[in-house]
């Protein structure tokens, strides 16, 4: 077996976009960073994305070349009230916009049932200011701020039909210069019902005297990128489709953000919906013709750009080291790795990195009243699938306090599977469970149960994932010889998110008994 030191010296083998020869491949991040937006400040690029019900939320990623990315922070530690001790799948942080204005970073996002929020920071790593409620309103989504050259400020947004009954429309509101409040209820400046149905995700820019709105339409799996252009911020706007799937395999392609480089190049970051893999991040070159952006490459001569699969990297003046967002974790840091998120507002009582140094200790937290399945369990610690094919392995040592304590490993979505350890009298049991859930409810079924040898409390859990998100679970008592357990399971998305890898420790009867599991390490490798 590898030691931790040997493992730390080994480079992590996971999806990398940088091909090392001056080119990159798409996606630049093969992980679920939904609704990405990006901003350039000097020679640095910063990206944020939707995080929905997870905490911490609003991930901040950094790059020097738009190809190699690392997670550096979260802008939201916990969501506002209503996300404590309850899992609200699909709610929370929707489609943020990130901007740099007046010497600081700004992020706006909508929680679809609560309203439009804003947070600021002088440095992208934080600290980020407490969330400020700009507008208490239901169903105003995908907000994007804009400060014009004359000092006037605006905010553009779309609508969630599920909350408002309105679809396809974009509305522009006047905003206070300090970004803290809207000064009116706004005016609809574009209605896409006829030619651009399901228009959403607007991003507002100004270039060469034109106001541009970059907005996807046509729906997440099947849509296209529309550009709206006007000499006046209030319109009327001309419209043009500039990027679509065409003859490529890149469906969507959906919403994102635009940046100009100091070299003069223009680029567009967007997502592609890959179902169980989530909304993965792509990068497209832009050239300008008659003050219209042309995205990707028009490979089939239809007058509309198609997404590139391989392309020359952005000209940022030099090459930068190949990096990918962190996945594996040896739990040797004093703080939890930035790749990890909980299913609801997290509590300090759920875990410790100090009680067993070098390990993550998860405590057997009692389930909330009325919760009986993993689907609605808040203290499931998750991270995104980071590659199309991978293995994820974790070493768990279980110390239950009662026979109702459980500790395990999951591939999680609206349908899910998990391996879980429990204790029955003197022996440990290993159980394989299938589950499914929705806003209407959830249910689980035991598919296999194994009695472990006497005295065994340490188990290595592994899942192997191959295209298209087909999962095989296995366990080992020595870390070398793995035994398959359960069925071959095809992972599915969750609430607007891809499937996730997760760890958990819980108490099923609602009474704390002092149980816990120590996770020695969690390791991810690309197949």
Short mmCIF file of C-alpha atoms in Angstrom, two decimals:
data_model
loop_
_atom_site.label_atom_id
_atom_site.label_comp_id
_atom_site.label_asym_id
_atom_site.label_seq_id
_atom_site.Cartn_x
_atom_site.Cartn_y
_atom_site.Cartn_z
CA UNK A 1 0.00 0.00 0.00
CA UNK A 2 1.11 3.57 -0.71
CA UNK A 3 1.90 5.74 2.27
CA UNK A 4 0.44 9.21 2.55
CA UNK A 5 3.85 10.71 1.83
CA UNK A 6 4.21 8.61 -1.32
CA UNK A 7 0.70 9.54 -2.36
CA UNK A 8 1.32 13.25 -1.87
CA UNK A 9 4.41 13.00 -4.04
CA UNK A 10 2.39 11.35 -6.81
CA UNK A 11 0.64 13.73 -9.21
CA UNK A 12 -3.09 13.27 -9.30
CA UNK A 13 -4.22 11.65 -12.54
CA UNK A 14 -7.52 13.27 -13.44
CA UNK A 15 -8.98 15.10 -16.45
CA UNK A 16 -6.69 17.91 -17.61
CA UNK A 17 -7.59 20.27 -20.45
CA UNK A 18 -4.06 21.49 -21.14
CA UNK A 19 -2.52 19.15 -23.73
CA UNK A 20 1.00 20.43 -23.02
CA UNK A 21 1.69 21.30 -26.66
CA UNK A 22 0.19 24.78 -26.83
CA UNK A 23 -3.34 23.45 -27.32
CA UNK A 24 -6.22 22.66 -25.02
CA UNK A 25 -9.16 20.28 -25.20
CA UNK A 26 -12.73 20.85 -24.15
CA UNK A 27 -14.14 20.68 -21.60
CA UNK A 28 -11.61 22.76 -19.69
CA UNK A 29 -13.20 21.48 -16.47
CA UNK A 30 -14.92 18.10 -16.64
CA UNK A 31 -16.97 18.79 -13.53
CA UNK A 32 -20.28 20.34 -12.58
CA UNK A 33 -19.66 24.09 -12.46
CA UNK A 34 -23.10 25.09 -13.64
CA UNK A 35 -23.87 28.54 -15.08
CA UNK A 36 -20.24 29.72 -15.00
CA UNK A 37 -19.35 33.39 -15.13
CA UNK A 38 -15.84 34.78 -15.47
CA UNK A 39 -14.01 38.06 -15.05
CA UNK A 40 -10.44 39.17 -15.81
CA UNK A 41 -8.58 41.40 -13.37
CA UNK A 42 -5.10 42.24 -14.62
CA UNK A 43 -3.54 38.96 -15.70
CA UNK A 44 -5.80 36.79 -13.55
CA UNK A 45 -9.13 35.16 -14.33
CA UNK A 46 -11.79 34.33 -11.75
CA UNK A 47 -14.82 32.14 -12.20
CA UNK A 48 -17.87 31.41 -10.08
CA UNK A 49 -20.80 29.06 -10.62
CA UNK A 50 -24.14 27.95 -9.24
CA UNK A 51 -23.98 25.89 -6.06
CA UNK A 52 -27.71 25.47 -5.33
CA UNK A 53 -28.39 23.98 -1.85
CA UNK A 54 -24.77 23.04 -1.06
CA UNK A 55 -22.62 24.75 1.56
CA UNK A 56 -20.20 26.34 1.45
CA UNK A 57 -21.43 27.84 -1.82
CA UNK A 58 -20.46 30.13 -4.68
CA UNK A 59 -17.10 28.53 -5.52
CA UNK A 60 -14.32 30.87 -6.64
CA UNK A 61 -11.89 29.43 -9.16
CA UNK A 62 -8.68 31.04 -10.41
CA UNK A 63 -6.73 30.69 -13.64
CA UNK A 64 -3.89 32.45 -15.41
CA UNK A 65 -4.85 31.21 -18.88
CA UNK A 66 -8.56 30.20 -18.87
CA UNK A 67 -7.50 26.55 -19.29
CA UNK A 68 -5.87 25.54 -16.02
CA UNK A 69 -8.14 26.17 -13.02
CA UNK A 70 -7.97 25.78 -9.24
CA UNK A 71 -10.57 26.30 -6.52
CA UNK A 72 -9.39 29.07 -4.20
CA UNK A 73 -12.41 29.96 -2.05
CA UNK A 74 -16.15 30.02 -1.54
CA UNK A 75 -17.95 33.35 -1.38
CA UNK A 76 -20.82 31.99 0.75
CA UNK A 77 -20.15 30.02 3.91
CA UNK A 78 -23.81 29.31 4.62
CA UNK A 79 -27.05 30.20 2.87
CA UNK A 80 -29.64 32.50 4.44
CA UNK A 81 -32.32 31.10 6.74
CA UNK A 82 -34.35 28.21 5.43
CA UNK A 83 -31.39 25.94 4.66
CA UNK A 84 -30.56 24.85 8.22
CA UNK A 85 -30.97 21.14 8.93
CA UNK A 86 -33.07 20.66 5.79
CA UNK A 87 -32.02 19.59 2.28
CA UNK A 88 -33.70 21.74 -0.39
CA UNK A 89 -32.59 20.04 -3.58
CA UNK A 90 -32.46 22.43 -6.55
CA UNK A 91 -32.98 25.59 -4.50
CA UNK A 92 -30.36 28.03 -3.22
CA UNK A 93 -27.70 29.72 -5.35
CA UNK A 94 -28.79 30.04 -8.99
CA UNK A 95 -26.70 31.45 -11.88
CA UNK A 96 -24.35 34.04 -10.33
CA UNK A 97 -22.58 36.91 -12.06
CA UNK A 98 -19.10 38.04 -11.02
CA UNK A 99 -17.75 41.51 -11.78
CA UNK A 100 -14.84 43.75 -10.76
CA UNK A 101 -15.90 47.35 -10.15
CA UNK A 102 -14.69 50.24 -8.01
CA UNK A 103 -11.69 48.28 -6.78
CA UNK A 104 -13.55 45.20 -5.55
CA UNK A 105 -15.23 42.00 -6.67
CA UNK A 106 -19.00 41.74 -6.81
CA UNK A 107 -21.18 38.63 -7.09
CA UNK A 108 -24.93 38.72 -7.63
CA UNK A 109 -27.16 35.65 -7.60
CA UNK A 110 -30.77 34.70 -7.17
CA UNK A 111 -32.25 32.29 -4.67
CA UNK A 112 -35.46 31.64 -6.61
CA UNK A 113 -37.77 31.68 -3.60
CA UNK A 114 -36.04 34.38 -1.55
CA UNK A 115 -34.69 37.04 -3.90
CA UNK A 116 -31.57 38.61 -5.37
CA UNK A 117 -28.45 38.67 -3.19
CA UNK A 118 -25.09 40.40 -3.46
CA UNK A 119 -21.70 39.97 -1.82
CA UNK A 120 -18.38 41.81 -2.31
CA UNK A 121 -14.70 41.29 -1.55
CA UNK A 122 -11.47 43.19 -2.07
CA UNK A 123 -9.64 39.93 -2.72
CA UNK A 124 -11.18 36.90 -4.46
CA UNK A 125 -10.04 34.58 -1.65
CA UNK A 126 -12.10 36.72 0.69
CA UNK A 127 -13.27 37.61 3.16
CA UNK A 128 -16.55 38.08 1.29
CA UNK A 129 -19.12 40.40 2.85
CA UNK A 130 -22.28 38.97 4.45
CA UNK A 131 -25.00 38.40 1.88
CA UNK A 132 -27.04 41.52 1.20
CA UNK A 133 -30.62 41.12 -0.01
CA UNK A 134 -30.88 43.49 -2.97
CA UNK A 135 -34.48 42.59 -3.78
CA UNK A 136 -36.86 40.33 -1.91
CA UNK A 137 -38.76 38.71 -4.77
CA UNK A 138 -39.74 35.28 -6.01
CA UNK A 139 -38.66 34.02 -9.42
CA UNK A 140 -36.36 36.83 -10.61
CA UNK A 141 -33.34 34.77 -11.65
CA UNK A 142 -29.91 35.03 -13.30
CA UNK A 143 -29.16 38.63 -12.24
CA UNK A 144 -26.23 40.51 -13.77
CA UNK A 145 -25.10 43.99 -12.65
CA UNK A 146 -23.74 46.66 -14.98
CA UNK A 147 -22.11 50.00 -14.19
CA UNK A 148 -22.10 52.30 -17.20
CA UNK A 149 -19.51 54.91 -18.07
CA UNK A 150 -21.82 57.75 -17.02
CA UNK A 151 -22.07 56.39 -13.47
CA UNK A 152 -25.53 54.88 -13.88
CA UNK A 153 -25.99 51.33 -12.61
CA UNK A 154 -28.34 48.62 -13.84
CA UNK A 155 -29.30 45.02 -13.23
CA UNK A 156 -30.63 42.66 -15.88
CA UNK A 157 -32.41 39.40 -15.03
CA UNK A 158 -34.56 36.59 -16.39
CA UNK A 159 -37.61 34.84 -14.95
CA UNK A 160 -38.33 31.37 -13.53
CA UNK A 161 -41.66 30.29 -14.96
CA UNK A 162 -42.09 27.88 -12.05
CA UNK A 163 -42.28 30.87 -9.69
CA UNK A 164 -43.64 33.70 -11.84
CA UNK A 165 -45.47 32.18 -14.79
CA UNK A 166 -43.18 34.29 -17.03
CA UNK A 167 -40.75 32.80 -19.53
CA UNK A 168 -38.47 33.91 -22.39
CA UNK A 169 -38.22 37.54 -21.21
CA UNK A 170 -35.31 39.68 -20.01
CA UNK A 171 -35.88 42.71 -17.80
CA UNK A 172 -33.62 45.67 -17.03
CA UNK A 173 -33.82 47.55 -13.72
CA UNK A 174 -32.09 50.72 -12.57
CA UNK A 175 -29.84 50.08 -9.59
CA UNK A 176 -28.22 52.30 -6.98
CA UNK A 177 -24.56 53.05 -7.65
CA UNK A 178 -23.56 51.16 -4.49
CA UNK A 179 -25.26 48.06 -5.88
CA UNK A 180 -27.42 47.54 -2.81
CA UNK A 181 -30.92 48.21 -4.11
CA UNK A 182 -33.03 48.39 -7.24
CA UNK A 183 -34.52 51.78 -7.98
CA UNK A 184 -37.50 50.56 -10.00
CA UNK A 185 -39.31 47.38 -11.05
CA UNK A 186 -37.71 47.55 -14.46
CA UNK A 187 -38.86 47.13 -18.04
CA UNK A 188 -38.81 44.09 -20.29
CA UNK A 189 -36.21 44.88 -22.95
CA UNK A 190 -36.38 41.62 -24.91
CA UNK A 191 -38.98 38.89 -25.41
CA UNK A 192 -37.56 35.74 -26.96
CA UNK A 193 -40.80 33.77 -27.24
CA UNK A 194 -40.92 33.84 -31.06
CA UNK A 195 -37.29 33.16 -31.97
CA UNK A 196 -35.40 32.49 -28.72
CA UNK A 197 -37.67 30.52 -26.35
CA UNK A 198 -36.49 29.86 -22.79
CA UNK A 199 -34.13 32.82 -22.96
CA UNK A 200 -32.27 33.14 -19.65
CA UNK A 201 -28.85 33.71 -18.10
CA UNK A 202 -28.23 37.24 -19.47
CA UNK A 203 -24.79 38.82 -19.16
CA UNK A 204 -24.52 42.54 -20.01
CA UNK A 205 -21.40 44.12 -21.54
CA UNK A 206 -20.38 47.24 -23.49
CA UNK A 207 -17.92 47.30 -26.39
CA UNK A 208 -17.24 49.85 -29.16
CA UNK A 209 -20.33 51.85 -28.24
CA UNK A 210 -22.67 48.86 -28.33
CA UNK A 211 -24.45 47.25 -25.41
CA UNK A 212 -24.37 43.47 -25.69
CA UNK A 213 -26.45 40.88 -23.91
CA UNK A 214 -25.04 37.35 -24.08
CA UNK A 215 -27.89 34.94 -23.35
CA UNK A 216 -28.65 31.26 -24.01
CA UNK A 217 -32.00 30.16 -25.39
CA UNK A 218 -33.69 26.96 -26.50
CA UNK A 219 -33.27 25.05 -23.26
CA UNK A 220 -30.30 23.57 -21.40
CA UNK A 221 -29.80 20.30 -23.35
CA UNK A 222 -30.68 21.57 -26.83
CA UNK A 223 -30.22 25.32 -26.98
CA UNK A 224 -27.89 27.91 -28.46
CA UNK A 225 -26.13 31.20 -27.69
CA UNK A 226 -27.91 34.39 -28.68
CA UNK A 227 -26.31 37.82 -28.81
CA UNK A 228 -28.47 40.92 -28.42
CA UNK A 229 -27.00 44.27 -29.54
CA UNK A 230 -28.10 47.88 -29.20
CA UNK A 231 -26.70 51.41 -29.12
CA UNK A 232 -29.00 52.10 -26.15
CA UNK A 233 -29.01 50.05 -22.97
CA UNK A 234 -32.81 50.03 -22.99
CA UNK A 235 -32.98 48.85 -26.61
CA UNK A 236 -34.36 48.06 -29.06
CA UNK A 237 -32.00 45.09 -29.46
CA UNK A 238 -31.00 43.24 -32.61
CA UNK A 239 -30.55 39.49 -32.14
CA UNK A 240 -28.25 36.90 -33.67
CA UNK A 241 -27.42 33.25 -32.92
CA UNK A 242 -23.62 32.93 -32.70
CA UNK A 243 -23.01 29.42 -31.29
CA UNK A 244 -24.94 26.16 -31.52
CA UNK A 245 -24.32 22.42 -31.53
CA UNK A 246 -24.30 22.09 -35.29
CA UNK A 247 -22.64 18.83 -36.32
CA UNK A 248 -20.65 18.53 -33.07
CA UNK A 249 -21.23 16.37 -30.00
CA UNK A 250 -21.47 19.42 -27.74
CA UNK A 251 -25.14 19.81 -26.95
CA UNK A 252 -26.49 23.08 -25.62
CA UNK A 253 -24.13 24.93 -25.61
CA UNK A 254 -25.45 26.89 -22.64
CA UNK A 255 -24.83 30.05 -20.65
CA UNK A 256 -21.54 31.53 -19.59
CA UNK A 257 -19.34 34.61 -19.52
CA UNK A 258 -17.17 36.65 -21.88
CA UNK A 259 -13.67 38.08 -21.31
CA UNK A 260 -11.19 40.12 -23.30
CA UNK A 261 -7.47 39.46 -22.83
CA UNK A 262 -4.72 42.04 -22.65
CA UNK A 263 -3.44 40.49 -25.90
CA UNK A 264 -6.70 41.57 -27.57
CA UNK A 265 -8.20 38.09 -27.84
CA UNK A 266 -11.80 37.41 -26.81
CA UNK A 267 -13.04 34.18 -25.21
CA UNK A 268 -16.31 32.71 -23.98
CA UNK A 269 -16.70 30.29 -21.06
CA UNK A 270 -19.92 28.26 -21.03
CA UNK A 271 -21.34 24.94 -19.92
CA UNK A 272 -22.57 21.75 -21.58
CA UNK A 273 -25.16 19.56 -19.86
CA UNK A 274 -23.68 16.05 -19.49
CA UNK A 275 -26.49 14.65 -17.31
CA UNK A 276 -24.87 12.58 -14.52
CA UNK A 277 -21.56 14.42 -15.02
CA UNK A 278 -23.32 17.72 -14.52
CA UNK A 279 -22.86 20.98 -16.38
CA UNK A 280 -19.24 20.84 -17.46
CA UNK A 281 -17.19 23.88 -18.52
CA UNK A 282 -16.09 24.66 -22.08
CA UNK A 283 -14.00 27.47 -23.57
CA UNK A 284 -14.64 29.00 -26.99
CA UNK A 285 -12.57 31.49 -29.03
CA UNK A 286 -14.35 34.63 -30.23
CA UNK A 287 -13.58 36.80 -33.24
CA UNK A 288 -15.45 39.96 -34.12
CA UNK A 289 -17.07 40.73 -37.48
CA UNK A 290 -18.93 44.00 -37.98
CA UNK A 291 -19.20 44.37 -34.20
CA UNK A 292 -20.82 40.94 -33.82
CA UNK A 293 -19.02 38.19 -31.90
CA UNK A 294 -18.45 34.92 -33.75
CA UNK A 295 -17.93 32.05 -31.31
CA UNK A 296 -16.17 28.75 -31.88
CA UNK A 297 -15.55 27.71 -35.48
CA UNK A 298 -18.13 27.60 -38.26
CA UNK A 299 -17.19 24.04 -39.20
CA UNK A 300 -20.25 23.31 -41.38
CA UNK A 301 -20.57 26.68 -43.15
CA UNK A 302 -24.03 27.41 -41.78
CA UNK A 303 -23.08 30.92 -40.69
CA UNK A 304 -23.17 30.01 -36.98
CA UNK A 305 -20.22 28.95 -34.85
CA UNK A 306 -19.88 25.44 -33.45
CA UNK A 307 -17.97 24.50 -30.26
CA UNK A 308 -14.31 23.53 -30.62
CA UNK A 309 -12.96 20.27 -29.22
CA UNK A 310 -9.25 21.15 -29.51
CA UNK A 311 -7.83 24.64 -30.02
CA UNK A 312 -4.77 26.77 -29.46
CA UNK A 313 -4.64 28.08 -25.91
CA UNK A 314 -5.43 31.73 -25.16
CA UNK A 315 -2.53 34.13 -25.71
CA UNK A 316 -1.64 35.25 -22.19
CA UNK A 317 2.05 35.84 -22.92
CA UNK A 318 3.48 32.63 -21.46
CA UNK A 319 2.74 29.02 -20.54
CA UNK A 320 1.42 28.13 -17.12
CA UNK A 321 1.68 24.81 -15.25
CA UNK A 322 -1.01 22.19 -15.84
CA UNK A 323 -3.45 22.31 -12.95
CA UNK A 324 -6.89 20.86 -12.22
CA UNK A 325 -9.39 21.47 -9.42
CA UNK A 326 -8.52 19.40 -6.37
CA UNK A 327 -10.27 16.06 -5.89
CA UNK A 328 -8.29 13.64 -3.70
CA UNK A 329 -7.81 14.46 -0.03
CA UNK A 330 -5.37 13.07 2.54
CA UNK A 331 -7.04 15.21 5.25
CA UNK A 332 -3.73 16.61 6.48
CA UNK A 333 -4.83 20.25 6.21
CA UNK A 334 -6.29 22.05 9.25
CA UNK A 335 -9.34 22.94 7.16
CA UNK A 336 -11.65 20.93 4.96
CA UNK A 337 -10.65 20.83 1.29
CA UNK A 338 -12.44 23.30 -0.98
CA UNK A 339 -13.72 20.48 -3.19
CA UNK A 340 -16.08 19.37 -0.41
CA UNK A 341 -19.62 20.64 0.14
CA UNK A 342 -22.44 19.60 2.44
CA UNK A 343 -26.04 19.05 1.37
CA UNK A 344 -27.34 21.86 3.59
CA UNK A 345 -25.96 24.59 5.85
CA UNK A 346 -23.12 22.85 7.64
CA UNK A 347 -22.54 22.59 11.38
CA UNK A 348 -19.27 22.42 13.28
CA UNK A 349 -20.62 19.38 15.15
CA UNK A 350 -20.64 17.29 11.98
CA UNK A 351 -16.89 16.79 11.63
CA UNK A 352 -13.38 17.42 12.94
CA UNK A 353 -9.89 17.47 11.47
CA UNK A 354 -8.30 17.84 14.91
CA UNK A 355 -9.71 14.99 17.00
CA UNK A 356 -7.77 12.45 14.93
CA UNK A 357 -4.99 14.43 13.22
CA UNK A 358 -4.37 13.40 9.63
CA UNK A 359 -7.90 12.04 9.30
CA UNK A 360 -11.37 13.37 8.75
CA UNK A 361 -13.65 12.42 11.62
CA UNK A 362 -17.35 12.42 10.78
CA UNK A 363 -19.68 12.21 13.76
CA UNK A 364 -22.86 10.12 13.84
CA UNK A 365 -25.20 13.10 13.63
CA UNK A 366 -28.84 12.25 14.46
CA UNK A 367 -31.15 12.48 11.48
CA UNK A 368 -33.56 15.42 11.53
CA UNK A 369 -37.11 14.64 12.62
CA UNK A 370 -39.04 13.02 9.79
CA UNK A 371 -35.93 12.06 7.77
CA UNK A 372 -35.39 8.36 7.10
CA UNK A 373 -33.32 8.27 3.89
CA UNK A 374 -29.97 9.57 2.70
CA UNK A 375 -31.77 11.73 0.14
CA UNK A 376 -32.88 14.19 2.81
CA UNK A 377 -29.84 13.88 5.10
CA UNK A 378 -28.04 17.24 5.52
CA UNK A 379 -24.64 15.96 6.70
CA UNK A 380 -23.60 14.15 3.52
CA UNK A 381 -20.18 15.46 2.48
CA UNK A 382 -19.99 15.55 -1.31
CA UNK A 383 -17.79 16.47 -4.21
CA UNK A 384 -18.35 16.57 -7.97
CA UNK A 385 -17.50 13.86 -10.49
CA UNK A 386 -14.25 15.22 -12.02
CA UNK A 387 -13.79 13.05 -15.12
CA UNK A 388 -15.76 10.85 -17.53
CA UNK A 389 -14.18 7.68 -16.14
CA UNK A 390 -12.61 7.35 -12.71
CA UNK A 391 -12.10 5.37 -9.55
CA UNK A 392 -12.71 6.85 -6.11
CA UNK A 393 -11.48 5.00 -3.03
CA UNK A 394 -11.76 5.83 0.67
CA UNK A 395 -10.43 4.18 3.82
CA UNK A 396 -12.97 4.25 6.68
CA UNK A 397 -12.58 3.10 10.28
CA UNK A 398 -15.92 2.94 12.08
CA UNK A 399 -16.44 3.42 15.83
CA UNK A 400 -20.20 3.25 16.43
CA UNK A 401 -21.74 4.42 19.67
CA UNK A 402 -25.04 2.58 19.15
CA UNK A 403 -26.44 -0.07 16.81
CA UNK A 404 -28.27 2.76 15.02
CA UNK A 405 -25.07 4.47 13.87
CA UNK A 406 -24.16 4.25 10.19
CA UNK A 407 -21.12 5.29 8.11
CA UNK A 408 -20.71 5.01 4.39
CA UNK A 409 -19.87 6.04 0.85
CA UNK A 410 -22.30 7.07 -1.89
CA UNK A 411 -22.79 8.02 -5.51
CA UNK A 412 -25.63 10.45 -5.10
CA UNK A 413 -28.37 11.94 -7.29
CA UNK A 414 -32.14 11.65 -7.69
CA UNK A 415 -31.34 7.93 -7.83
CA UNK A 416 -28.40 6.75 -5.77
CA UNK A 417 -26.51 3.86 -4.23
CA UNK A 418 -24.44 3.60 -1.09
CA UNK A 419 -22.33 1.15 0.91
CA UNK A 420 -22.79 1.54 4.64
CA UNK A 421 -21.26 0.01 7.80
CA UNK A 422 -23.27 -0.74 10.91
CA UNK A 423 -22.91 -2.90 14.00
CA UNK A 424 -25.13 -5.79 15.04
CA UNK A 425 -24.18 -7.01 18.49
CA UNK A 426 -20.44 -7.79 18.21
CA UNK A 427 -19.97 -7.85 14.44
CA UNK A 428 -19.97 -5.25 11.74
CA UNK A 429 -22.29 -5.42 8.78
CA UNK A 430 -21.74 -4.02 5.31
CA UNK A 431 -24.96 -3.16 3.46
CA UNK A 432 -25.55 -2.04 -0.11
CA UNK A 433 -28.60 0.18 -0.56
CA UNK A 434 -30.45 1.68 -3.51
CA UNK A 435 -32.50 4.84 -3.15
CA UNK A 436 -34.37 7.47 -5.08
CA UNK A 437 -35.94 10.77 -4.21
CA UNK A 438 -37.67 13.91 -5.39
CA UNK A 439 -39.51 16.84 -3.86
CA UNK A 440 -42.46 14.48 -3.37
CA UNK A 441 -40.52 12.04 -1.18
CA UNK A 442 -37.87 9.34 -1.11
CA UNK A 443 -37.47 5.61 -0.57
CA UNK A 444 -34.68 3.06 -0.12
CA UNK A 445 -34.21 -0.69 -0.48
CA UNK A 446 -31.46 -3.01 0.75
CA UNK A 447 -29.96 -4.99 -2.14
CA UNK A 448 -27.20 -6.88 -0.34
CA UNK A 449 -25.94 -7.37 3.21
CA UNK A 450 -22.65 -8.93 4.28
CA UNK A 451 -21.39 -9.86 7.74
CA UNK A 452 -17.76 -8.81 8.19
CA UNK A 453 -15.21 -10.95 10.05
CA UNK A 454 -15.04 -10.51 13.81
CA UNK A 455 -12.89 -7.58 14.90
CA UNK A 456 -12.99 -5.82 11.53
CA UNK A 457 -13.86 -2.13 11.76
CA UNK A 458 -11.78 -0.76 8.86
CA UNK A 459 -13.08 -1.08 5.31
CA UNK A 460 -11.85 0.33 2.01
CA UNK A 461 -14.73 1.52 -0.14
CA UNK A 462 -14.32 1.95 -3.90
CA UNK A 463 -16.47 2.95 -6.84
CA UNK A 464 -15.39 2.57 -10.44
CA UNK A 465 -17.17 4.79 -12.98
CA UNK A 466 -17.05 4.32 -16.75
CA UNK A 467 -18.93 6.00 -19.60
CA UNK A 468 -21.80 6.77 -19.43
CA UNK A 469 -21.67 7.14 -15.64
CA UNK A 470 -21.96 3.39 -15.03
CA UNK A 471 -20.88 2.67 -11.45
CA UNK A 472 -19.56 -0.50 -9.83
CA UNK A 473 -19.09 -0.60 -6.06
CA UNK A 474 -16.54 -2.75 -4.26
CA UNK A 475 -15.05 -3.16 -0.79
CA UNK A 476 -11.79 -4.47 0.63
CA UNK A 477 -10.52 -5.39 4.08
CA UNK A 478 -6.84 -4.93 3.21
CA UNK A 479 -6.85 -2.20 0.56
CA UNK A 480 -5.53 -4.60 -2.07
CA UNK A 481 -8.19 -7.18 -2.86
CA UNK A 482 -11.59 -5.70 -3.68
CA UNK A 483 -14.88 -7.58 -3.85
CA UNK A 484 -17.78 -6.30 -5.95
CA UNK A 485 -21.02 -5.65 -4.13
CA UNK A 486 -24.53 -4.86 -5.37
CA UNK A 487 -25.63 -4.05 -8.90
CA UNK A 488 -24.08 -2.07 -11.73
CA UNK A 489 -25.72 1.30 -11.34
CA UNK A 490 -26.02 4.10 -13.90
CA UNK A 491 -25.76 7.40 -12.03
CA UNK A 492 -28.25 10.19 -12.69
CA UNK A 493 -28.28 13.92 -11.95
CA UNK A 494 -29.71 15.51 -8.82
CA UNK A 495 -31.56 18.82 -8.45
CA UNK A 496 -30.01 20.84 -11.31
CA UNK A 497 -26.66 19.22 -10.47
CA UNK A 498 -24.66 16.22 -11.60
CA UNK A 499 -24.17 13.08 -9.57
CA UNK A 500 -21.82 13.39 -6.61
CA UNK A 501 -19.38 11.30 -4.62
CA UNK A 502 -20.18 11.42 -0.92
CA UNK A 503 -19.19 10.35 2.59
CA UNK A 504 -21.47 10.29 5.62
CA UNK A 505 -21.94 9.25 9.24
CA UNK A 506 -25.36 9.36 10.83
CA UNK A 507 -27.55 8.11 13.66
CA UNK A 508 -30.89 6.75 12.52
CA UNK A 509 -32.87 7.05 15.74
CA UNK A 510 -32.29 10.72 16.47
CA UNK A 511 -30.32 10.17 19.68
CA UNK A 512 -26.57 10.95 19.72
CA UNK A 513 -24.48 8.06 20.99
CA UNK A 514 -20.93 9.28 20.47
CA UNK A 515 -20.27 7.26 17.33
CA UNK A 516 -17.99 8.38 14.51
CA UNK A 517 -16.01 7.26 11.47
CA UNK A 518 -12.42 8.23 10.70
CA UNK A 519 -11.71 8.72 7.01
CA UNK A 520 -7.99 8.22 6.54
CA UNK A 521 -8.00 9.37 2.92
CA UNK A 522 -10.15 9.83 -0.19
CA UNK A 523 -8.40 9.25 -3.53
CA UNK A 524 -9.62 9.84 -7.06
CA UNK A 525 -7.91 8.66 -10.25
CA UNK A 526 -8.95 8.89 -13.87
CA UNK A 527 -9.46 5.51 -15.54
#
